[in-house]
mmCIF file of C-alpha atoms in Angstrom:
data_model
loop_
_atom_site.group_PDB
_atom_site.id
_atom_site.type_symbol
_atom_site.label_atom_id
_atom_site.label_comp_id
_atom_site.label_asym_id
_atom_site.label_seq_id
_atom_site.Cartn_x
_atom_site.Cartn_y
_atom_site.Cartn_z
ATOM 1 C CA MET A 1 65.944 -54.174 -12.274
ATOM 2 C CA ARG A 2 64.496 -55.920 -9.275
ATOM 3 C CA ALA A 3 66.614 -58.397 -7.284
ATOM 4 C CA SER A 4 64.797 -61.340 -8.881
ATOM 5 C CA ILE A 5 65.815 -60.127 -12.327
ATOM 6 C CA LEU A 6 69.373 -59.276 -11.410
ATOM 7 C CA GLY A 7 69.959 -62.637 -9.791
ATOM 8 C CA SER A 8 71.539 -63.587 -6.577
ATOM 9 C CA VAL A 9 75.034 -62.139 -6.433
ATOM 10 C CA LEU A 10 77.240 -61.805 -3.385
ATOM 11 C CA LEU A 11 78.041 -58.225 -2.493
ATOM 12 C CA SER A 12 81.642 -57.260 -3.058
ATOM 13 C CA ALA A 13 83.719 -54.541 -1.477
ATOM 14 C CA ALA A 14 81.497 -51.941 -3.167
ATOM 15 C CA VAL A 15 78.892 -52.644 -0.506
ATOM 16 C CA ALA A 16 80.170 -53.217 3.013
ATOM 17 C CA PRO A 17 78.817 -53.075 6.547
ATOM 18 C CA VAL A 18 78.807 -49.706 8.260
ATOM 19 C CA LEU A 19 81.863 -49.509 10.495
ATOM 20 C CA ALA A 20 81.784 -45.970 11.893
ATOM 21 C CA ARG A 21 79.002 -43.753 13.186
ATOM 22 C CA ASP A 22 80.052 -40.846 10.952
ATOM 23 C CA SER A 23 81.213 -42.863 7.935
ATOM 24 C CA ALA A 24 78.315 -41.870 5.681
ATOM 25 C CA SER A 25 78.021 -38.553 3.839
ATOM 26 C CA ALA A 26 74.340 -39.314 3.249
ATOM 27 C CA ALA A 27 71.842 -41.824 4.554
ATOM 28 C CA VAL A 28 68.638 -43.000 2.888
ATOM 29 C CA TYR A 29 65.705 -44.060 5.069
ATOM 30 C CA GLU A 30 62.597 -45.885 3.965
ATOM 31 C CA LEU A 31 60.252 -45.412 6.888
ATOM 32 C CA SER A 32 58.137 -48.377 5.793
ATOM 33 C CA ASN A 33 61.319 -50.481 5.795
ATOM 34 C CA SER A 34 61.935 -50.165 9.522
ATOM 35 C CA ALA A 35 62.236 -53.968 9.855
ATOM 36 C CA ASN A 36 65.296 -54.211 7.618
ATOM 37 C CA ALA A 37 68.286 -56.153 8.918
ATOM 38 C CA GLY A 38 70.672 -53.205 9.025
ATOM 39 C CA ALA A 39 72.119 -50.455 6.922
ATOM 40 C CA ILE A 40 74.761 -51.039 4.277
ATOM 41 C CA ASN A 41 77.132 -48.746 2.411
ATOM 42 C CA ALA A 42 76.439 -48.324 -1.302
ATOM 43 C CA PRO A 43 77.813 -46.224 -4.161
ATOM 44 C CA SER A 44 75.798 -43.117 -4.969
ATOM 45 C CA SER A 45 75.113 -44.396 -8.496
ATOM 46 C CA ALA A 46 73.498 -47.571 -7.144
ATOM 47 C CA GLY A 47 71.512 -45.547 -4.639
ATOM 48 C CA ARG A 48 70.229 -43.320 -7.412
ATOM 49 C CA LEU A 49 69.137 -46.324 -9.476
ATOM 50 C CA TYR A 50 67.421 -47.862 -6.452
ATOM 51 C CA LEU A 51 65.378 -44.685 -5.834
ATOM 52 C CA ALA A 52 64.488 -44.521 -9.536
ATOM 53 C CA ASP A 53 63.233 -48.095 -9.351
ATOM 54 C CA LYS A 54 61.111 -47.278 -6.291
ATOM 55 C CA LEU A 55 59.406 -44.600 -8.406
ATOM 56 C CA GLY A 56 58.906 -46.931 -11.358
ATOM 57 C CA LEU A 57 61.509 -45.131 -13.471
ATOM 58 C CA SER A 58 63.940 -48.009 -14.053
ATOM 59 C CA ASP A 59 63.425 -47.889 -17.827
ATOM 60 C CA PHE A 60 64.917 -44.400 -17.954
ATOM 61 C CA PHE A 61 68.282 -45.377 -16.454
ATOM 62 C CA TYR A 62 71.072 -47.649 -17.629
ATOM 63 C CA VAL A 63 72.689 -50.051 -15.171
ATOM 64 C CA GLU A 64 76.463 -50.384 -15.384
ATOM 65 C CA ASP A 65 78.052 -53.766 -14.660
ATOM 66 C CA ASN A 66 79.815 -52.438 -11.574
ATOM 67 C CA GLU A 67 76.442 -51.284 -10.122
ATOM 68 C CA VAL A 68 74.630 -54.625 -10.365
ATOM 69 C CA GLU A 69 76.012 -56.116 -7.149
ATOM 70 C CA ALA A 70 75.222 -53.092 -5.011
ATOM 71 C CA LEU A 71 71.780 -52.659 -6.543
ATOM 72 C CA ASN A 72 70.961 -56.297 -5.973
ATOM 73 C CA LYS A 73 71.924 -56.017 -2.312
ATOM 74 C CA LEU A 74 69.746 -52.931 -1.861
ATOM 75 C CA HIS A 75 66.745 -54.801 -3.231
ATOM 76 C CA GLU A 76 67.490 -57.805 -1.023
ATOM 77 C CA ASN A 77 67.257 -55.445 1.918
ATOM 78 C CA ASP A 78 63.906 -54.115 0.707
ATOM 79 C CA VAL A 79 61.306 -55.762 2.915
ATOM 80 C CA ALA A 80 58.546 -53.199 2.413
ATOM 81 C CA GLU A 81 55.247 -54.521 1.171
ATOM 82 C CA SER A 82 53.503 -52.892 -1.773
ATOM 83 C CA SER A 83 51.381 -49.943 -0.745
ATOM 84 C CA SER A 84 48.605 -47.844 -2.246
ATOM 85 C CA LYS A 85 49.883 -44.701 -0.539
ATOM 86 C CA PRO A 86 51.408 -41.845 -2.539
ATOM 87 C CA LYS A 87 55.182 -41.447 -2.263
ATOM 88 C CA LEU A 88 57.047 -38.667 -0.490
ATOM 89 C CA LEU A 89 60.776 -38.108 -1.076
ATOM 90 C CA VAL A 90 62.350 -35.672 1.376
ATOM 91 C CA GLU A 91 65.879 -34.318 1.068
ATOM 92 C CA LEU A 92 67.240 -32.938 4.336
ATOM 93 C CA LYS A 93 70.426 -30.881 4.064
ATOM 94 C CA GLY A 94 72.696 -30.032 6.960
ATOM 95 C CA VAL A 95 72.366 -33.250 8.996
ATOM 96 C CA ASP A 96 75.308 -33.614 11.382
ATOM 97 C CA HIS A 97 75.248 -37.442 11.557
ATOM 98 C CA PRO A 98 73.119 -38.776 8.660
ATOM 99 C CA ALA A 99 73.344 -42.411 9.771
ATOM 100 C CA GLU A 100 71.807 -41.468 13.148
ATOM 101 C CA PHE A 101 69.043 -39.129 12.061
ATOM 102 C CA PHE A 102 66.235 -41.409 13.319
ATOM 103 C CA GLN A 103 68.278 -42.878 16.158
ATOM 104 C CA SER A 104 65.767 -41.783 18.818
ATOM 105 C CA GLN A 105 63.095 -43.763 16.921
ATOM 106 C CA GLU A 106 65.502 -46.750 16.647
ATOM 107 C CA LEU A 107 65.192 -46.644 12.876
ATOM 108 C CA PRO A 108 68.392 -47.423 10.906
ATOM 109 C CA PRO A 109 68.946 -46.147 7.368
ATOM 110 C CA HIS A 110 68.221 -48.455 4.470
ATOM 111 C CA PHE A 111 71.642 -47.633 3.064
ATOM 112 C CA ASN A 112 74.464 -45.119 3.475
ATOM 113 C CA VAL A 113 76.396 -43.316 0.765
ATOM 114 C CA LYS A 114 79.965 -42.067 1.158
ATOM 115 C CA ASP A 115 81.063 -41.099 -2.346
ATOM 116 C CA HIS A 116 79.826 -38.500 -4.850
ATOM 117 C CA VAL A 117 76.714 -37.694 -2.823
ATOM 118 C CA LYS A 118 75.855 -34.802 -5.128
ATOM 119 C CA ASN A 119 75.054 -37.388 -7.810
ATOM 120 C CA LEU A 120 72.348 -38.801 -5.549
ATOM 121 C CA VAL A 121 70.664 -35.644 -4.246
ATOM 122 C CA GLY A 122 69.591 -32.322 -5.694
ATOM 123 C CA GLY A 123 69.758 -32.937 -9.422
ATOM 124 C CA SER A 124 68.464 -36.483 -9.115
ATOM 125 C CA LEU A 125 65.229 -35.466 -7.420
ATOM 126 C CA HIS A 126 64.710 -32.776 -10.040
ATOM 127 C CA LYS A 127 65.304 -35.326 -12.807
ATOM 128 C CA PHE A 128 62.913 -37.825 -11.231
ATOM 129 C CA ALA A 129 60.200 -35.145 -11.125
ATOM 130 C CA SER A 130 60.853 -34.124 -14.725
ATOM 131 C CA ILE A 131 60.597 -37.699 -15.999
ATOM 132 C CA LEU A 132 57.413 -38.380 -14.040
ATOM 133 C CA SER A 133 55.794 -35.198 -15.367
ATOM 134 C CA THR A 134 56.262 -36.381 -18.961
ATOM 135 C CA ALA A 135 53.999 -39.373 -18.388
ATOM 136 C CA GLU A 136 50.591 -39.235 -20.009
ATOM 137 C CA ASP A 137 48.012 -37.249 -17.989
ATOM 138 C CA ASN A 138 50.659 -36.233 -15.420
ATOM 139 C CA ILE A 139 51.422 -32.663 -14.425
ATOM 140 C CA ALA A 140 53.893 -31.095 -11.990
ATOM 141 C CA ALA A 141 53.143 -28.219 -9.636
ATOM 142 C CA HIS A 142 54.852 -26.475 -6.744
ATOM 143 C CA LEU A 143 52.883 -26.643 -3.497
ATOM 144 C CA THR A 144 55.480 -24.359 -1.900
ATOM 145 C CA LYS A 145 58.948 -23.227 -2.961
ATOM 146 C CA GLU A 146 60.327 -26.373 -1.321
ATOM 147 C CA ILE A 147 57.630 -28.921 -2.206
ATOM 148 C CA LYS A 148 56.701 -30.182 -5.672
ATOM 149 C CA ALA A 149 53.971 -32.650 -6.555
ATOM 150 C CA VAL A 150 53.719 -34.802 -9.680
ATOM 151 C CA GLY A 151 50.742 -36.881 -10.739
ATOM 152 C CA PRO A 152 47.397 -36.824 -12.552
ATOM 153 C CA LYS A 153 45.856 -33.368 -12.832
ATOM 154 C CA ASP A 154 42.943 -34.045 -10.486
ATOM 155 C CA VAL A 155 45.255 -35.536 -7.852
ATOM 156 C CA VAL A 156 47.705 -32.625 -7.963
ATOM 157 C CA SER A 157 44.834 -30.146 -7.776
ATOM 158 C CA LYS A 158 43.666 -31.741 -4.516
ATOM 159 C CA LEU A 159 47.211 -31.548 -3.161
ATOM 160 C CA LYS A 160 47.497 -27.860 -4.057
ATOM 161 C CA GLU A 161 44.287 -26.728 -2.382
ATOM 162 C CA PRO A 162 45.463 -26.893 1.273
ATOM 163 C CA PHE A 163 48.587 -24.919 0.288
ATOM 164 C CA ARG A 164 46.727 -22.145 -1.531
ATOM 165 C CA HIS A 165 47.189 -19.729 1.356
ATOM 166 C CA HIS A 166 50.330 -21.242 2.816
ATOM 167 C CA ASP A 167 52.285 -17.964 2.800
ATOM 168 C CA ASP A 168 49.579 -16.103 4.698
ATOM 169 C CA ALA A 169 49.275 -18.879 7.261
ATOM 170 C CA LEU A 170 53.065 -18.954 7.577
ATOM 171 C CA VAL A 171 53.218 -15.300 8.577
ATOM 172 C CA SER A 172 50.581 -15.921 11.233
ATOM 173 C CA ALA A 173 52.401 -19.028 12.497
ATOM 174 C CA TRP A 174 55.658 -17.070 12.730
ATOM 175 C CA LYS A 175 54.018 -14.341 14.808
ATOM 176 C CA HIS A 176 52.509 -16.743 17.309
ATOM 177 C CA PHE A 177 55.364 -19.241 17.475
ATOM 178 C CA THR A 178 58.068 -16.643 18.129
ATOM 179 C CA GLY A 179 56.139 -15.107 21.013
ATOM 180 C CA LYS A 180 54.830 -12.012 19.253
ATOM 181 C CA GLY A 181 51.246 -13.022 19.924
ATOM 182 C CA ASP A 182 49.496 -13.753 23.198
ATOM 183 C CA ARG A 183 50.691 -16.732 25.255
ATOM 184 C CA HIS A 184 47.587 -18.863 24.685
ATOM 185 C CA LYS A 185 47.838 -18.541 20.901
ATOM 186 C CA ARG A 186 51.581 -19.197 21.022
ATOM 187 C CA ASP A 187 51.028 -22.415 22.947
ATOM 188 C CA GLN A 188 48.329 -23.455 20.491
ATOM 189 C CA GLN A 189 50.685 -22.779 17.594
ATOM 190 C CA ARG A 190 53.301 -25.059 19.138
ATOM 191 C CA ILE A 191 50.651 -27.759 19.441
ATOM 192 C CA ASP A 192 49.617 -27.269 15.797
ATOM 193 C CA LEU A 193 53.255 -27.614 14.740
ATOM 194 C CA GLY A 194 53.701 -30.737 16.842
ATOM 195 C CA LEU A 195 56.250 -29.137 19.170
ATOM 196 C CA GLN A 196 54.480 -29.174 22.521
ATOM 197 C CA ASP A 197 56.723 -31.961 23.828
ATOM 198 C CA SER A 198 59.852 -31.182 21.829
ATOM 199 C CA GLY A 199 61.547 -28.893 24.338
ATOM 200 C CA LEU A 200 61.671 -26.100 21.777
ATOM 201 C CA LYS A 201 60.349 -22.810 23.101
ATOM 202 C CA LEU A 202 61.188 -20.080 20.623
ATOM 203 C CA VAL A 203 62.979 -20.661 17.330
ATOM 204 C CA ASN A 204 63.587 -17.554 15.269
ATOM 205 C CA ASP A 205 64.721 -19.326 12.103
ATOM 206 C CA LYS A 206 62.289 -18.689 9.274
ATOM 207 C CA HIS A 207 63.527 -21.683 7.262
ATOM 208 C CA PHE A 208 62.655 -24.002 10.160
ATOM 209 C CA ILE A 209 59.158 -22.588 10.689
ATOM 210 C CA ASN A 210 58.552 -22.748 6.928
ATOM 211 C CA ASP A 211 59.756 -26.357 6.587
ATOM 212 C CA LEU A 212 57.889 -27.542 9.635
ATOM 213 C CA ALA A 213 54.642 -25.794 8.695
ATOM 214 C CA SER A 214 54.873 -27.239 5.157
ATOM 215 C CA LEU A 215 55.372 -30.798 6.386
ATOM 216 C CA ILE A 216 52.561 -30.381 8.921
ATOM 217 C CA GLN A 217 50.307 -29.218 6.085
ATOM 218 C CA LEU A 218 51.096 -32.384 4.139
ATOM 219 C CA LYS A 219 49.468 -34.360 6.957
ATOM 220 C CA THR A 220 46.111 -32.812 6.005
ATOM 221 C CA VAL A 221 46.128 -33.573 2.280
ATOM 222 C CA GLU A 222 44.379 -36.343 0.429
ATOM 223 C CA ALA A 223 46.449 -37.755 -2.431
ATOM 224 C CA GLY A 224 45.926 -40.658 -4.773
ATOM 225 C CA GLU A 225 48.252 -43.625 -5.203
ATOM 226 C CA LYS A 226 49.826 -42.178 -8.350
ATOM 227 C CA ALA A 227 51.036 -38.962 -6.715
ATOM 228 C CA VAL A 228 54.710 -38.394 -5.897
ATOM 229 C CA VAL A 229 55.754 -35.463 -3.703
ATOM 230 C CA PHE A 230 59.316 -34.131 -3.589
ATOM 231 C CA ALA A 231 60.403 -31.935 -0.675
ATOM 232 C CA GLN A 232 63.690 -30.213 0.115
ATOM 233 C CA SER A 233 64.663 -28.794 3.501
ATOM 234 C CA VAL A 234 67.565 -26.491 4.380
ATOM 235 C CA SER A 235 66.420 -25.445 7.847
ATOM 236 C CA LEU A 236 68.888 -27.659 9.719
ATOM 237 C CA LEU A 237 71.685 -26.212 7.625
ATOM 238 C CA SER A 238 70.451 -22.715 8.459
ATOM 239 C CA ILE A 239 70.182 -23.348 12.210
ATOM 240 C CA GLY A 240 73.495 -25.186 12.360
ATOM 241 C CA ARG A 241 75.379 -22.403 10.633
ATOM 242 C CA LYS A 242 73.796 -19.751 12.850
ATOM 243 C CA ILE A 243 74.171 -21.226 16.328
ATOM 244 C CA GLY A 244 76.165 -24.434 15.904
ATOM 245 C CA TYR A 245 75.483 -28.067 15.108
ATOM 246 C CA ASP A 246 76.219 -29.079 18.675
ATOM 247 C CA SER A 247 73.675 -26.649 20.128
ATOM 248 C CA LYS A 248 70.598 -27.893 21.944
ATOM 249 C CA THR A 249 68.337 -25.943 19.603
ATOM 250 C CA TYR A 250 69.826 -27.711 16.560
ATOM 251 C CA GLN A 251 69.390 -31.148 18.132
ATOM 252 C CA LEU A 252 65.804 -30.419 19.188
ATOM 253 C CA SER A 253 64.979 -28.993 15.757
ATOM 254 C CA LYS A 254 66.374 -32.111 14.108
ATOM 255 C CA LYS A 255 64.240 -34.331 16.337
ATOM 256 C CA ALA A 256 61.143 -32.211 15.654
ATOM 257 C CA LEU A 257 61.541 -32.647 11.889
ATOM 258 C CA GLY A 258 62.127 -36.373 12.346
ATOM 259 C CA ASP A 259 58.979 -36.752 14.456
ATOM 260 C CA VAL A 260 56.848 -35.026 11.818
ATOM 261 C CA LEU A 261 58.292 -37.246 9.070
ATOM 262 C CA ILE A 262 57.468 -40.344 11.121
ATOM 263 C CA GLU A 263 53.867 -39.137 11.460
ATOM 264 C CA LEU A 264 53.624 -38.615 7.693
ATOM 265 C CA GLN A 265 53.743 -42.406 7.260
ATOM 266 C CA ASN A 266 50.004 -42.330 7.835
ATOM 267 C CA LYS A 267 49.602 -40.529 4.501
ATOM 268 C CA PHE A 268 52.672 -41.419 2.434
ATOM 269 C CA ASP A 269 55.350 -43.985 1.754
ATOM 270 C CA VAL A 270 58.162 -41.782 3.047
ATOM 271 C CA ILE A 271 61.773 -41.889 1.820
ATOM 272 C CA VAL A 272 64.204 -39.518 3.535
ATOM 273 C CA VAL A 273 67.643 -38.625 2.193
ATOM 274 C CA ALA A 274 69.668 -37.134 5.057
ATOM 275 C CA VAL A 275 72.623 -35.237 3.581
ATOM 276 C CA GLY A 276 75.762 -34.714 5.639
ATOM 277 C CA LEU A 277 77.538 -31.440 6.256
ATOM 278 C CA ASP A 278 80.492 -32.118 4.022
ATOM 279 C CA GLU A 279 78.230 -32.230 0.984
ATOM 280 C CA VAL A 280 76.148 -29.108 1.551
ATOM 281 C CA LEU A 281 78.562 -26.386 2.591
ATOM 282 C CA HIS A 282 79.672 -25.389 -0.856
ATOM 283 C CA GLU A 283 79.139 -22.047 -2.570
ATOM 284 C CA THR A 284 76.210 -22.954 -4.824
ATOM 285 C CA GLN A 285 73.978 -24.365 -2.095
ATOM 286 C CA GLN A 286 75.006 -21.624 0.317
ATOM 287 C CA ALA A 287 73.907 -19.089 -2.307
ATOM 288 C CA ASP A 288 70.577 -20.914 -2.647
ATOM 289 C CA LEU A 289 70.162 -20.806 1.136
ATOM 290 C CA GLU A 290 70.775 -17.051 1.216
ATOM 291 C CA LYS A 291 68.443 -16.447 -1.741
ATOM 292 C CA ARG A 292 65.597 -18.350 -0.135
ATOM 293 C CA GLY A 293 66.312 -16.577 3.141
ATOM 294 C CA ALA A 294 65.886 -13.209 1.412
ATOM 295 C CA GLU A 295 62.569 -14.381 -0.076
ATOM 296 C CA LEU A 296 61.309 -15.410 3.346
ATOM 297 C CA GLU A 297 62.429 -12.099 4.855
ATOM 298 C CA SER A 298 60.385 -10.294 2.200
ATOM 299 C CA LEU A 299 57.383 -12.520 2.908
ATOM 300 C CA PHE A 300 57.547 -12.019 6.649
ATOM 301 C CA SER A 301 57.909 -8.265 6.265
ATOM 302 C CA THR A 302 54.245 -8.247 5.200
ATOM 303 C CA PHE A 303 53.423 -8.953 8.839
ATOM 304 C CA GLU A 304 54.600 -5.480 9.823
ATOM 305 C CA LYS A 305 52.588 -3.900 7.024
ATOM 306 C CA ARG A 306 49.451 -5.773 7.961
ATOM 307 C CA GLU A 307 49.877 -4.950 11.608
ATOM 308 C CA SER A 308 49.858 -1.257 10.703
ATOM 309 C CA GLY A 309 46.762 -1.767 8.569
ATOM 310 C CA ALA A 310 48.584 -0.884 5.352
ATOM 311 C CA ALA A 311 48.137 -4.221 3.598
ATOM 312 C CA CYS A 312 45.135 -6.176 2.387
ATOM 313 C CA PHE A 313 44.419 -9.840 1.858
ATOM 314 C CA SER A 314 43.449 -10.881 -1.657
ATOM 315 C CA ASP A 315 40.300 -12.784 -0.676
ATOM 316 C CA GLU A 316 38.314 -14.014 2.313
ATOM 317 C CA ALA A 317 40.095 -17.374 2.505
ATOM 318 C CA ALA A 318 43.515 -15.692 2.571
ATOM 319 C CA CYS A 319 42.309 -13.338 5.274
ATOM 320 C CA ASN A 320 40.982 -16.173 7.426
ATOM 321 C CA SER A 321 44.151 -18.188 6.948
ATOM 322 C CA GLY A 322 46.497 -15.292 7.658
ATOM 323 C CA THR A 323 44.671 -14.092 10.765
ATOM 324 C CA SER A 324 43.490 -17.386 12.284
ATOM 325 C CA ASN A 325 39.906 -16.369 11.505
ATOM 326 C CA CYS A 326 40.507 -12.911 12.964
ATOM 327 C CA SER A 327 41.611 -14.581 16.197
ATOM 328 C CA SER A 328 37.939 -15.521 16.732
ATOM 329 C CA HIS A 329 37.252 -11.878 17.589
ATOM 330 C CA GLY A 330 35.695 -10.764 14.339
ATOM 331 C CA ALA A 331 35.209 -11.640 10.678
ATOM 332 C CA CYS A 332 36.947 -10.911 7.402
ATOM 333 C CA LYS A 333 35.211 -8.226 5.332
ATOM 334 C CA GLU A 334 35.898 -6.790 1.897
ATOM 335 C CA ILE A 335 36.530 -3.121 2.635
ATOM 336 C CA LYS A 336 37.241 -2.349 -1.019
ATOM 337 C CA LYS A 337 37.689 -4.331 -4.210
ATOM 338 C CA LYS A 338 40.081 -7.258 -3.631
ATOM 339 C CA CYS A 339 41.017 -5.912 -0.210
ATOM 340 C CA TRP A 340 39.941 -8.031 2.728
ATOM 341 C CA GLN A 341 40.640 -7.098 6.335
ATOM 342 C CA CYS A 342 39.364 -8.107 9.760
ATOM 343 C CA ALA A 343 36.346 -6.314 11.191
ATOM 344 C CA CYS A 344 36.769 -6.760 14.933
ATOM 345 C CA LYS A 345 33.863 -7.334 17.327
ATOM 346 C CA ALA A 346 33.712 -6.814 21.073
ATOM 347 C CA SER A 347 33.472 -9.889 23.282
ATOM 348 C CA TYR A 348 31.469 -10.101 26.504
ATOM 349 C CA ASP A 349 32.504 -12.099 29.566
ATOM 350 C CA LYS A 350 29.307 -13.079 31.405
ATOM 351 C CA GLU A 351 31.132 -14.207 34.553
ATOM 352 C CA LYS A 352 32.961 -10.905 34.961
ATOM 353 C CA SER A 353 30.235 -8.827 33.299
ATOM 354 C CA LYS A 354 32.981 -7.228 31.253
ATOM 355 C CA THR A 355 33.118 -6.177 27.617
ATOM 356 C CA THR A 356 36.470 -6.358 25.797
ATOM 357 C CA ASN A 357 37.161 -4.544 22.563
ATOM 358 C CA TRP A 358 39.705 -5.904 20.070
ATOM 359 C CA SER A 359 41.970 -4.303 17.487
ATOM 360 C CA GLY A 360 44.935 -5.054 15.209
ATOM 361 C CA PHE A 361 45.075 -6.539 11.728
ATOM 362 C CA ASP A 362 44.078 -9.928 13.187
ATOM 363 C CA CYS A 363 41.921 -8.648 16.065
ATOM 364 C CA GLY A 364 44.514 -10.100 18.408
ATOM 365 C CA LYS A 365 45.105 -7.032 20.575
ATOM 366 C CA LYS A 366 42.904 -5.735 23.338
ATOM 367 C CA ASP A 367 41.608 -2.295 22.385
ATOM 368 C CA ILE A 368 42.067 -0.055 25.425
ATOM 369 C CA SER A 369 41.585 3.186 23.500
ATOM 370 C CA ALA A 370 38.161 3.903 25.043
ATOM 371 C CA THR A 371 39.462 3.311 28.580
ATOM 372 C CA ALA A 372 42.541 5.365 27.826
ATOM 373 C CA HIS A 373 40.464 8.252 26.489
ATOM 374 C CA LEU A 374 38.179 8.149 29.531
ATOM 375 C CA LEU A 375 41.146 8.201 31.884
ATOM 376 C CA LEU A 376 42.847 10.972 29.916
ATOM 377 C CA TRP A 377 39.895 13.352 29.801
ATOM 378 C CA THR A 378 38.907 12.631 33.404
ATOM 379 C CA SER A 379 42.444 13.514 34.438
ATOM 380 C CA VAL A 380 42.370 16.673 32.328
ATOM 381 C CA ALA A 381 39.030 17.716 33.833
ATOM 382 C CA LEU A 382 40.312 17.090 37.354
ATOM 383 C CA ILE A 383 43.473 19.104 36.738
ATOM 384 C CA LEU A 384 41.480 21.985 35.289
ATOM 385 C CA SER A 385 39.089 21.908 38.268
ATOM 386 C CA VAL A 386 41.950 22.034 40.771
ATOM 387 C CA ALA A 387 43.631 24.846 38.846
ATOM 388 C CA ALA A 388 40.411 26.822 38.738
ATOM 389 C CA GLY A 389 39.894 26.353 42.491
ATOM 390 C CA VAL A 390 43.423 27.528 43.313
ATOM 391 C CA LYS A 391 43.027 30.545 41.035
ATOM 392 C CA LEU A 392 39.713 31.415 42.734
ATOM 393 C CA LEU A 393 41.309 31.289 46.186
ATOM 394 C CA PHE A 394 44.116 33.603 45.104
ATOM 395 C CA SER A 395 41.691 36.089 43.560
ATOM 396 C CA MET A 396 39.540 36.101 46.697
ATOM 397 C CA GLY A 397 42.583 36.951 48.833
ATOM 398 C CA ASP A 398 43.055 40.265 47.038
ATOM 399 C CA ASP A 399 39.403 41.449 47.396
ATOM 400 C CA ALA A 400 38.053 43.571 50.339
ATOM 401 C CA LEU A 401 35.810 41.767 52.803
ATOM 402 C CA PRO A 402 32.071 42.548 52.832
ATOM 403 C CA GLY A 403 30.923 45.284 55.258
ATOM 404 C CA VAL A 404 29.477 42.975 57.937
ATOM 405 C CA LEU A 405 32.632 40.805 58.013
ATOM 406 C CA GLU A 406 34.839 43.919 57.996
ATOM 407 C CA ALA A 407 32.974 45.418 61.041
ATOM 408 C CA ALA A 408 33.217 42.119 62.911
ATOM 409 C CA THR A 409 36.932 41.951 62.251
ATOM 410 C CA GLN A 410 37.472 45.537 63.505
ATOM 411 C CA ALA A 411 35.392 44.935 66.684
ATOM 412 C CA LYS A 412 37.526 41.850 67.476
ATOM 413 C CA LYS A 413 40.737 43.849 67.047
ATOM 414 C CA THR A 414 39.380 46.664 69.354
ATOM 415 C CA GLY A 415 38.456 44.170 72.041
ATOM 416 C CA GLN A 416 42.036 42.858 71.993
#
């Protein structure tokens, strides 16, 4: 299926230069192909076959005569050298201008698609994963709801390990990133998510935090050459529908996702399919967005339970992940069978000679209960003392004076 096999054929009207900035309904980027001559328009069927070939799945698809020209042109534009890195295919839904997604990085798409985009995305990625998983010794596993890995068992197992406590870490990231934690930890969370220079301050979209945290986590994994990772993102669709695609938050969120994907080149051969708005705002995908949103709401509600001390972590690793190691103010302890919680420890500031107690499910709150109790009971004692003194003065006013004082008082009156 490669260009050398197909032969050199001039591209007909099926593949033409991009004429308008918003002409594409989807754009496909190969981040290792940044030196290509320029994007072209291609039919969705040819684009699908090209992606299948990049994954070594050409034998599972039949090439129609009317697809040969377009497919040949796509391979002519493929200047990427062979790589030993695992592959990462990312599908981004809700992109306002697909052909300009990486514009700030001056990276053009490898090709644009204007027709039948649904044939290229969604079902195609699922089919690619299914075919790959049937290969000998290969297995498929979800790292998160949005990310699926396919490859040899030992390789996939290594990929899964960093994501074992992803949900717990996600709840913690949400708390700190949205400003519900202390300022220092919030700033550190923005650094961990790669957003310190993005201009984003607070983003209260759970899809965005989930997608970003998942992609950041991929930067830490070690995967073999035979691994293929498929990821789907709906966070831009979610943000755009909530506050508008022309909002500053949407544009900054889009750039933040793009920056993380660029950084993932260090670990993967990254292919990004940016899907335009006209292809994602239909009932089925909107229902999927709402369903996943409900799942995330349920997940994040555990934060409130844990904050009240009503919930436990399943093991020590989950506890450490979900509490950022008890905010470095304690350690995770098993308080009962399969119930791990933070045991907080006081910290001592030598410069100020001050001891600070900590509380909360993650030991992230200063415990002022002792100071509050001291202030309360001191105030109560003071009030009682004043009341007792006033009562004593009143009672003394009603009593007769002692004899000596009474005689002195009478002598003074007589003298007057």
